[in-house]
CSV table of C-alpha atoms in Angstrom, one decimal:
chain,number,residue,atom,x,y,z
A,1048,UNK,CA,0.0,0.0,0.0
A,1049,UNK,CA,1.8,3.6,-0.9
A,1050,UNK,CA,0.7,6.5,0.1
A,1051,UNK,CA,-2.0,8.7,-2.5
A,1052,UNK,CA,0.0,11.8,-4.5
A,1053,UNK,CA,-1.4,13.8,-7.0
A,1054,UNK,CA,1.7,15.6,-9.3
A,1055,UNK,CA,1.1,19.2,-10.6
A,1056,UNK,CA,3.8,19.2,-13.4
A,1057,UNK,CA,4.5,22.8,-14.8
A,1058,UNK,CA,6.9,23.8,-17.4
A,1059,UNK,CA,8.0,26.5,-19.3
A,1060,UNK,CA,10.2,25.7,-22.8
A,1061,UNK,CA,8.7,23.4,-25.1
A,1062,UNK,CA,11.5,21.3,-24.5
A,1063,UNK,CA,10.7,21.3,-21.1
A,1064,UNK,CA,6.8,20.7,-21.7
A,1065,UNK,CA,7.9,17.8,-24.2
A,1066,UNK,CA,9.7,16.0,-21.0
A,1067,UNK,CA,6.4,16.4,-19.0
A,1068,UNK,CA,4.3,14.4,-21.8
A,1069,UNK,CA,6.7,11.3,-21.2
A,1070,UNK,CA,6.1,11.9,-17.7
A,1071,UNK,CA,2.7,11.6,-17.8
A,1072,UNK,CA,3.1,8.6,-20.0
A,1073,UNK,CA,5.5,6.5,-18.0
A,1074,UNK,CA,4.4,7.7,-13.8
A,1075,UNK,CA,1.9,5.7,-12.5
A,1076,UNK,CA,0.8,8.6,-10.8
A,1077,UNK,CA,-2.7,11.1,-11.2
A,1078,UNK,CA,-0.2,13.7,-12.9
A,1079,UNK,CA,-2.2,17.0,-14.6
A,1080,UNK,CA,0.6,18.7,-16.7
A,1081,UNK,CA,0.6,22.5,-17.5
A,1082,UNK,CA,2.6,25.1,-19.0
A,1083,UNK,CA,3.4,28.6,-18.9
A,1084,UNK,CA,5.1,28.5,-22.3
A,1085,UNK,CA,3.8,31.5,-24.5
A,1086,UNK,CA,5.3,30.3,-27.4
A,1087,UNK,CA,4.0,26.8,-27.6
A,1088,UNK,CA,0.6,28.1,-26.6
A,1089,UNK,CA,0.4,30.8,-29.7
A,1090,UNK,CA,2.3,28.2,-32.2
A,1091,UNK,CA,-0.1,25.1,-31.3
A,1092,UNK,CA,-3.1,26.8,-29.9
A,1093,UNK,CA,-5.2,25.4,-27.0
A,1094,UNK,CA,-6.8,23.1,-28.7
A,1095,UNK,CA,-3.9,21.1,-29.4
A,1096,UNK,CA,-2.7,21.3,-26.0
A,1097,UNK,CA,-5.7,19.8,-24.8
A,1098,UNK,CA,-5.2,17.4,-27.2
A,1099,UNK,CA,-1.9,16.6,-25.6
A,1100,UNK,CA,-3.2,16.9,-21.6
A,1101,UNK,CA,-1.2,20.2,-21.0
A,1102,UNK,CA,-2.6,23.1,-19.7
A,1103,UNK,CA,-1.9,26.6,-20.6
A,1104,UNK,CA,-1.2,28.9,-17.2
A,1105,UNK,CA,-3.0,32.2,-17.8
A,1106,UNK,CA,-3.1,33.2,-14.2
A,1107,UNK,CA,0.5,34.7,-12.5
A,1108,UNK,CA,2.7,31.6,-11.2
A,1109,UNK,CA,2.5,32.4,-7.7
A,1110,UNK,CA,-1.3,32.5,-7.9
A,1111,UNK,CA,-0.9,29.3,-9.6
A,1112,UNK,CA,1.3,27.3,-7.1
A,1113,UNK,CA,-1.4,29.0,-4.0
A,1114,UNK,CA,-3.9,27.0,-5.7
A,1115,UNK,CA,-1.7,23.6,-5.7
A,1116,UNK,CA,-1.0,24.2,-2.1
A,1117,UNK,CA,-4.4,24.6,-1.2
A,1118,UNK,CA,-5.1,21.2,-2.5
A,1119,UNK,CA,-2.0,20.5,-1.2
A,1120,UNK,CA,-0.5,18.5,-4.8
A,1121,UNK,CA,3.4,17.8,-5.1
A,1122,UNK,CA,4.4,20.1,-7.5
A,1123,UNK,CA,6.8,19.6,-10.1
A,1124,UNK,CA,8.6,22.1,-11.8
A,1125,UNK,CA,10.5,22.0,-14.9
A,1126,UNK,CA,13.0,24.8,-15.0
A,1127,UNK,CA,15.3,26.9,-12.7
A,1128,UNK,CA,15.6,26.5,-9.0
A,1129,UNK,CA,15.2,30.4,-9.0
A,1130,UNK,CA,11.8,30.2,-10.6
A,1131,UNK,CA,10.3,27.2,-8.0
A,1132,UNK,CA,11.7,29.3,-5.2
A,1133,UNK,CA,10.3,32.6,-6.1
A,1134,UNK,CA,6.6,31.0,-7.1
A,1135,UNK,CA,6.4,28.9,-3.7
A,1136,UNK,CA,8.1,31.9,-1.7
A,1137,UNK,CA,4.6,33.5,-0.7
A,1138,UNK,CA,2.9,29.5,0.1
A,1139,UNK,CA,5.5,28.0,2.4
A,1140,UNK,CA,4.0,27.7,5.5
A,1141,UNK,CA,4.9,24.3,7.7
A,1142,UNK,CA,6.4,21.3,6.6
A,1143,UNK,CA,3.4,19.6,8.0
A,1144,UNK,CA,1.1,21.2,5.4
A,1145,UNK,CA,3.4,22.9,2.9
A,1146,UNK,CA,2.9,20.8,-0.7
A,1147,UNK,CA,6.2,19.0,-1.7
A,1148,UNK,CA,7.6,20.5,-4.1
A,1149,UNK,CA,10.7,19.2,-6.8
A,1150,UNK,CA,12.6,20.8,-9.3
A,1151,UNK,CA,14.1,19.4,-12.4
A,1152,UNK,CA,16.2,21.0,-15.2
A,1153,UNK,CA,14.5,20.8,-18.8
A,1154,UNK,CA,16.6,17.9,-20.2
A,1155,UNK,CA,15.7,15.8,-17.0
A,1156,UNK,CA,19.3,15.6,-15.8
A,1157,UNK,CA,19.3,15.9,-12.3
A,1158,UNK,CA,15.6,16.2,-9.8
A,1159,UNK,CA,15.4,17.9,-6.4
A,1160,UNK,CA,13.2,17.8,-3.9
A,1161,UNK,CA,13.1,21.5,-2.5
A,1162,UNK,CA,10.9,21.5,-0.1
A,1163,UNK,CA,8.8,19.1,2.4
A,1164,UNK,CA,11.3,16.1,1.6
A,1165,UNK,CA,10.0,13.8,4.7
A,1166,UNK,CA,6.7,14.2,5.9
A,1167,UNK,CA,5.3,15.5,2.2
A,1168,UNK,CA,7.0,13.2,0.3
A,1169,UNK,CA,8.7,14.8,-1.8
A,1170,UNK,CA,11.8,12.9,-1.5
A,1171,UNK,CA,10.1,9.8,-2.5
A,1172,UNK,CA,8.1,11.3,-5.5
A,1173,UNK,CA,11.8,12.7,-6.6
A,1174,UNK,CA,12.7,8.8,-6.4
A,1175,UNK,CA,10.1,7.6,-8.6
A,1176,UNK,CA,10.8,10.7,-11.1
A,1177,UNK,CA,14.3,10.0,-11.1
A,1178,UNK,CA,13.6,6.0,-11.8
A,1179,UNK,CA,11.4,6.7,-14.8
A,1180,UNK,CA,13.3,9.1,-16.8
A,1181,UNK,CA,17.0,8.6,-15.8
A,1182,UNK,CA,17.4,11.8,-14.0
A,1183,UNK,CA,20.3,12.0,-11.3
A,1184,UNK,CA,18.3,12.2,-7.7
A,1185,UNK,CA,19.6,14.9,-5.6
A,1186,UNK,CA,18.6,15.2,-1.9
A,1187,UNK,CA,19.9,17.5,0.4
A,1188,UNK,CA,18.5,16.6,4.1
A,1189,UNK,CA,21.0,15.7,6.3
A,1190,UNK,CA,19.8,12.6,7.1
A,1191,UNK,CA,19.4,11.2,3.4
A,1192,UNK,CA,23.0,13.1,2.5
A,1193,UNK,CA,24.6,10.9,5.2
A,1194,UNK,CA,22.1,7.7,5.1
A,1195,UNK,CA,21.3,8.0,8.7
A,1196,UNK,CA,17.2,7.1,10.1
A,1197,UNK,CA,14.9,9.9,9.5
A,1198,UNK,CA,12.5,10.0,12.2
A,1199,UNK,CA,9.6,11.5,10.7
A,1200,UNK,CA,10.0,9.6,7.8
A,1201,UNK,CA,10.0,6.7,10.1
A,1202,UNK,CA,6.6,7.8,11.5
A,1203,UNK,CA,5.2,8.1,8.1
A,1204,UNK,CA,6.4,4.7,6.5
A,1205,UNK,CA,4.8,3.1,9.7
A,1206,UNK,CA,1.6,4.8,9.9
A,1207,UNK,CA,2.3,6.7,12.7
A,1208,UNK,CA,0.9,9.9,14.2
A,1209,UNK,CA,3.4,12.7,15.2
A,1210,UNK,CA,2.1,14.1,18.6
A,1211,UNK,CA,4.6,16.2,19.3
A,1212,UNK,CA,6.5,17.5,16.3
A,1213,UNK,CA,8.9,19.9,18.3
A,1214,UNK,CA,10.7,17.1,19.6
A,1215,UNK,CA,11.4,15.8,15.8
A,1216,UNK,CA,14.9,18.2,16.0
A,1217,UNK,CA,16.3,16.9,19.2
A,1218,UNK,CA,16.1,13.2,17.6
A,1219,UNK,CA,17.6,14.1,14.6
A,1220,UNK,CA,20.1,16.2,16.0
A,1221,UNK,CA,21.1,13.1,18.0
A,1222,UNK,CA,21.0,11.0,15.1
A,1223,UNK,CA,23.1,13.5,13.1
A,1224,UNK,CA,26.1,13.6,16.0
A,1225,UNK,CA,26.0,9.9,15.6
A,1226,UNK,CA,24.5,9.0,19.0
A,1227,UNK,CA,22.4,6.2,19.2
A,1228,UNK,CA,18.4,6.7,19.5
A,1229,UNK,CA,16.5,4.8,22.4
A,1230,UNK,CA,13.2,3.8,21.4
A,1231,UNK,CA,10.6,2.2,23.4
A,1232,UNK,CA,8.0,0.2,21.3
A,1233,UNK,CA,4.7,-0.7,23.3
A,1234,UNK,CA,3.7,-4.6,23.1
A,1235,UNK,CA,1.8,-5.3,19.8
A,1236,UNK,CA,2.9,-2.8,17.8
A,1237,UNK,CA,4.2,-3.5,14.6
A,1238,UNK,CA,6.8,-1.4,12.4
A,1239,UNK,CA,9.6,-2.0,10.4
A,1240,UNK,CA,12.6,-0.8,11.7
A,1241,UNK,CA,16.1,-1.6,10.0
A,1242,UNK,CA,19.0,0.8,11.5
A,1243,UNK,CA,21.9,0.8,13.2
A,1244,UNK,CA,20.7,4.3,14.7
A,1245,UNK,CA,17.9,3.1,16.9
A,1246,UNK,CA,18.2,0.6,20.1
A,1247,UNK,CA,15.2,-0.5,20.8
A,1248,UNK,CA,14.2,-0.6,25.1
A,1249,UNK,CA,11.7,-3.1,26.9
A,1250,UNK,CA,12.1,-0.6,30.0
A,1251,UNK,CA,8.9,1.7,29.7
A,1252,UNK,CA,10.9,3.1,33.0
A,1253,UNK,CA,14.2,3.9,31.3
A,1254,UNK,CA,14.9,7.4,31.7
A,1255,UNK,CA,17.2,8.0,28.3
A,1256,UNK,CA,13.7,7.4,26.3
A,1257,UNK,CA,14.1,9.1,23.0
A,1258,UNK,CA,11.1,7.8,21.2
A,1259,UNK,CA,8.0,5.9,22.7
A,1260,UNK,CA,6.0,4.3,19.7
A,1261,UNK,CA,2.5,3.3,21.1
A,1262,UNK,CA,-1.4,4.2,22.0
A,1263,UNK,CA,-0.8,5.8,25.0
A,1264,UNK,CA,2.9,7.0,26.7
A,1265,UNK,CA,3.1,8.7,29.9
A,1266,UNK,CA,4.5,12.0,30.4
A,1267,UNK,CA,8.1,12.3,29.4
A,1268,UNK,CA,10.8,14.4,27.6
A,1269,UNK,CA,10.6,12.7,24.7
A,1270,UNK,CA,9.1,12.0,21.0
A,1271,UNK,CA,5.5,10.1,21.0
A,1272,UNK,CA,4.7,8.7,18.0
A,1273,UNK,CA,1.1,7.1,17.9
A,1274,UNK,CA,-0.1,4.3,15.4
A,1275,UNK,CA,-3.1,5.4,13.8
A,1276,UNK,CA,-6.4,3.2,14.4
A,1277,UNK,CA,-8.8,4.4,12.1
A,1278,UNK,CA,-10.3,3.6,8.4
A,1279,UNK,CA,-12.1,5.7,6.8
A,1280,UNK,CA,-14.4,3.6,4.3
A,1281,UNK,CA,-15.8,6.2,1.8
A,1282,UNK,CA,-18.5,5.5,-1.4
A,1283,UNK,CA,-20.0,8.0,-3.9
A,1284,UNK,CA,-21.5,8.9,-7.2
A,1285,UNK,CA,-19.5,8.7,-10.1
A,1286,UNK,CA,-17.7,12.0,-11.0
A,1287,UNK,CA,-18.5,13.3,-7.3
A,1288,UNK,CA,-16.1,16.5,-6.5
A,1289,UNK,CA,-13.5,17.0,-4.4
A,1290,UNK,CA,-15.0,19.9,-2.4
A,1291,UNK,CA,-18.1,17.8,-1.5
A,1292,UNK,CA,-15.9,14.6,-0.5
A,1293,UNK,CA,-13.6,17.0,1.5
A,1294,UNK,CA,-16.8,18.8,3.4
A,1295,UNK,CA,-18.5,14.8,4.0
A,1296,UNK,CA,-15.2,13.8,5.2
A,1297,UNK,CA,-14.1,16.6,7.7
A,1298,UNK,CA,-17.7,17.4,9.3
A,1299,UNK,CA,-18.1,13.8,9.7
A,1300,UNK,CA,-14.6,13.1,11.7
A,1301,UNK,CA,-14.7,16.5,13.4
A,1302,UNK,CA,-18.0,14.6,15.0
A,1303,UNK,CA,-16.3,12.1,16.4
A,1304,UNK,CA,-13.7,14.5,17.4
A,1305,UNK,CA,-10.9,12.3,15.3
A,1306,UNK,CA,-8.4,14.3,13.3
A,1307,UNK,CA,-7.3,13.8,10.3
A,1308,UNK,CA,-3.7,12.9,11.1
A,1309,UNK,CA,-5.3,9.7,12.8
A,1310,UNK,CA,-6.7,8.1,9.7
A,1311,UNK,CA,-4.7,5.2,8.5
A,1312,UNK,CA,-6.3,5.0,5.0
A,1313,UNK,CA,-9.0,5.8,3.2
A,1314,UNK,CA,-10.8,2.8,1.4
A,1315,UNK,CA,-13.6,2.1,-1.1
A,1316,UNK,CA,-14.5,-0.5,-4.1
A,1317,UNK,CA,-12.1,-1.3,-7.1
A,1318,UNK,CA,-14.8,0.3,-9.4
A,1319,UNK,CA,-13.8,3.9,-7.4
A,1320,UNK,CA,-10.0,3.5,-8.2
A,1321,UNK,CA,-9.7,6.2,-10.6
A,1322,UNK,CA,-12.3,8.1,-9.0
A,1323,UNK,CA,-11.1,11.8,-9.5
A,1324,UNK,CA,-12.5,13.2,-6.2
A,1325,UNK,CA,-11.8,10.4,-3.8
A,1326,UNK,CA,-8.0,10.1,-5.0
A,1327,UNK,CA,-7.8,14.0,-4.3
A,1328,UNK,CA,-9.2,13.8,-1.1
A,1329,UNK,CA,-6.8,11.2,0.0
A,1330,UNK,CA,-4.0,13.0,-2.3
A,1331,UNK,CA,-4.7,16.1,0.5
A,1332,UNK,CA,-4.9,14.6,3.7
A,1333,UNK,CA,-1.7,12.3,2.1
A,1334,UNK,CA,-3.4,8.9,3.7
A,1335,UNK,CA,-2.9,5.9,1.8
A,1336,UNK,CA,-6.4,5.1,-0.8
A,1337,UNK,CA,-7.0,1.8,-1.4
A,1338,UNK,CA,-9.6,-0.6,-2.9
A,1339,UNK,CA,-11.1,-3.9,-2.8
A,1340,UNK,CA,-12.7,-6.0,-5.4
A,1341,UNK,CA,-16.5,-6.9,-4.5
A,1342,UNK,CA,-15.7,-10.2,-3.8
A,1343,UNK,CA,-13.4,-9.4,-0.8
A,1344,UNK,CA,-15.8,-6.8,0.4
A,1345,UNK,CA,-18.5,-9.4,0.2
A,1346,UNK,CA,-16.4,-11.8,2.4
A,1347,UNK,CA,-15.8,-9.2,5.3
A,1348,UNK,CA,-17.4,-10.8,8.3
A,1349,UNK,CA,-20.0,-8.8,9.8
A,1350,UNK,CA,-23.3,-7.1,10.1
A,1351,UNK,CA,-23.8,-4.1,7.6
A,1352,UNK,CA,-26.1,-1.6,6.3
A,1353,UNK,CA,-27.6,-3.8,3.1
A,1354,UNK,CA,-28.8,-1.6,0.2
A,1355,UNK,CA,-30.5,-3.6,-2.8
A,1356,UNK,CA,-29.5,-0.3,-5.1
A,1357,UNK,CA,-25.7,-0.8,-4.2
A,1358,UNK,CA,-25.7,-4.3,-4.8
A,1359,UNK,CA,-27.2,-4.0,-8.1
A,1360,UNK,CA,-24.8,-1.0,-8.7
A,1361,UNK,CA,-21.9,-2.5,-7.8
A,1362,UNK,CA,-22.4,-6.1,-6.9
A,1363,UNK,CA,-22.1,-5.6,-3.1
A,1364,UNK,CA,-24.9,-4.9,-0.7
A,1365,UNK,CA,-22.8,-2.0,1.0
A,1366,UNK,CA,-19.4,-0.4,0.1
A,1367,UNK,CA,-18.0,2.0,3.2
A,1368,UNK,CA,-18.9,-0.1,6.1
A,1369,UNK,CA,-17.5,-3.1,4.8
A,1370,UNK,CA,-14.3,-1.3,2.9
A,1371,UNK,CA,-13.6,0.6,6.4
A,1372,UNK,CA,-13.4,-3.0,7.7
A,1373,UNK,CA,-11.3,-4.7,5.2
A,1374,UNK,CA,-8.0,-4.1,6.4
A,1375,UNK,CA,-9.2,-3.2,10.5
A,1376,UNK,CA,-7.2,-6.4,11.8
A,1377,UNK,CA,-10.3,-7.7,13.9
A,1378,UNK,CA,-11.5,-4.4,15.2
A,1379,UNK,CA,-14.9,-2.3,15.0
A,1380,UNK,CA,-17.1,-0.1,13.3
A,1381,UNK,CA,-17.5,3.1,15.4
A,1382,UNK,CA,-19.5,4.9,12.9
A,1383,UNK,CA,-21.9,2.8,10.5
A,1384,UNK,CA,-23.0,4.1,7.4
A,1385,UNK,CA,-23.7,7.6,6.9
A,1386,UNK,CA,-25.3,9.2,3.5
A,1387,UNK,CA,-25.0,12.7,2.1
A,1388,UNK,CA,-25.9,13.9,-1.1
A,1389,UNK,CA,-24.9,10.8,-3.3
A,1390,UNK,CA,-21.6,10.2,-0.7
A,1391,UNK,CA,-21.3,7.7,1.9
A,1392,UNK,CA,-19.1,7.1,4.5
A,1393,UNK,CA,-18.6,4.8,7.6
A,1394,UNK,CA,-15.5,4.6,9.9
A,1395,UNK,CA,-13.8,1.6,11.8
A,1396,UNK,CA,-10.9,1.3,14.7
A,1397,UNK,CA,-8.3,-1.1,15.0
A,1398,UNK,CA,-8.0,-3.1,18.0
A,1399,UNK,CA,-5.7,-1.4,21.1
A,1400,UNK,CA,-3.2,-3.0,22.1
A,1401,UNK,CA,-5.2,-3.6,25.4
A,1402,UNK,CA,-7.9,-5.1,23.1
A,1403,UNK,CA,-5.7,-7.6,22.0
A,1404,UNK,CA,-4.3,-8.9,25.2
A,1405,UNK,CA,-7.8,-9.5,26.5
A,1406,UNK,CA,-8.9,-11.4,23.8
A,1407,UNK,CA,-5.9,-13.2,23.7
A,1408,UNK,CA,-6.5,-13.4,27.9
């Protein structure tokens, strides 16, 4: 499962416009290319770059990349570093919420991630760039530079919620001087850890803690990194937007007083793969979107919300409930099926870690 991104490729030479159209043939990425190229605008007018899936920029650039932030796409531009810097300039926010943002010269020699490397993932879209046209990867965060563990990226890989992002500099710093990090892991859960950098404790007591992974951790100077429990399982009418999907999503969790940052993934049916607005939604929050063919969703022990129309539609009685189950690892729904103006949407929890140990008591 990979995380959803949705690339906003911008160029500005024909040269450099003719490297996005391989791009969009060869990414297996949602990639919308545009262009600020006068000349190629006036020489093959818009109807032929329609034709070829490139969009002509009228607006200014940095009115331009506002717009990609707000939907918070990774943005790729093809040109100078000078011109990315001074479009993004009045946008850059946090790292937490900035878009990520690459740079690659017109000839696709060399692509760098500029700007929200870890968390955004721009580091890793910059990898998949450089794999699929040859391009020379060039990262500059310290921790990549000298192949030492990234903490946040840690967090993200694992599915883990960031509770206290001021600690993230102390860690690194640490890392960075070559000190080894303590972390403490609570009983259950699972992440993939593979670095010299990082001891891992069994004392919850220790007092050189530098990282505690787990549900809850009790007060402590340190970084507390929280595995995120819930699935969102989302349905809706073909060609449904984004702004309606986003409005469903955030009034519903805000409900249940869950944040965004605590959703695992968004799920749904196979037929809603390409679905424009749902791969957007989870594209902006950056949760992982993934789908399941009707005949898993139909074997997904439980009791659901049955809807003859659905079944006929898509060949399964319901889609959220049972989607926001698929992957929940034996745990429960805490909101069933809710509908809104041709959306749906129901949400599950995975099992605690306390959960599990009575169960398995």
């Amino acid at each position: 499962m990979e995380h959803s991104y949705h690339l906003s490729v911008i160029s500005f030479t024909k040269i450099g416009a003719a490297l996005s159209r391989q791009l969009l043939k060869k990414m297996n990425y949602p990639i919308t290319l545009y262009t600020k190229c006068k000349l190629l605008h006036e020489e093959m007018h818009s109807t032929y770059i329609e034709d070829q899936k490139i969009i002509y920029v009228e607006d200014e650039l940095c009115a331009w990349t506002a717009n990609q932030f707000a939907k918070r796409n990774v943005i790729l531009f093809i040109g100078a570093c000078g011109i990315a810097v001074r479009a993004i300039a009045p946008s850059v926010r946090d790292k937490f919420a900035d878009s990520p943002v690459l740079v690659m010269d017109e000839k696709g020699n060399y692509v760098i991630p500029i700007l929200s490397g870890h968390v955004g993932g721009a580091n890793a879209v910059a990898k998949d760039v450089s794999a699929c046209c040859g391009a020379t990867l060039v990262l500059t965060t310290a921790t990549d530079v000298q192949e030492k563990f990234a903490v946040d990226l840690f967090a993200k890989e694992n599915h883990l919620q960031i509770k206290n992002r001021e600690k993230i500099a102390a860690v690194s710093a640490k890392v960075l001087r070559d000190e080894p990090i303590q972390m403490f892991i609570e009983e259950n859960v699972c992440v993939n850890l593979d670095t010299d950098d990082v001891i891992v404790t069994k004392d919850r007591e220790a007092l050189d803690i530098d990282v505690w992974v787990g549900v809850e951790a009790p007060y402590g100077d340190y970084l507390h990194l929280k595995p995120k429990q819930y699935i969102v399982g989302m349905g809706c009418k073909k060609g449904k937007d984004f702004a309606s999907l986003k409005a469903f999503f955030d009034e519903t969790l805000n409900g249940l007083s869950i944040t965004a940052d605590e959703v695992r993934m968004l799920a749904s049916i196979d037929v809603k793969k390409e679905e424009a607005g749902l791969i957007e939604l989870a594209s902006y929050y950056q949760i992982p979107f993934e789908t399941f063919s009707k005949e898993q969703l139909q074997n997904i022990d439980g009791a659901f919300s049955a809807s003859t129309f659905v079944e006929n539609t898509v060949g399964v009685d319901n889609v959220c409930e049972r989607a926001a189950m698929a992957t929940c690892e034996g745990g429960k729904l805490v909101l069933s099926k809710q509908t809104h103006e041709g959306m749906t949407i129901a949400i599950a929890r995975m099992r605690s870690d306390s959960e599990r140990n009575v169960s398995a008591g």
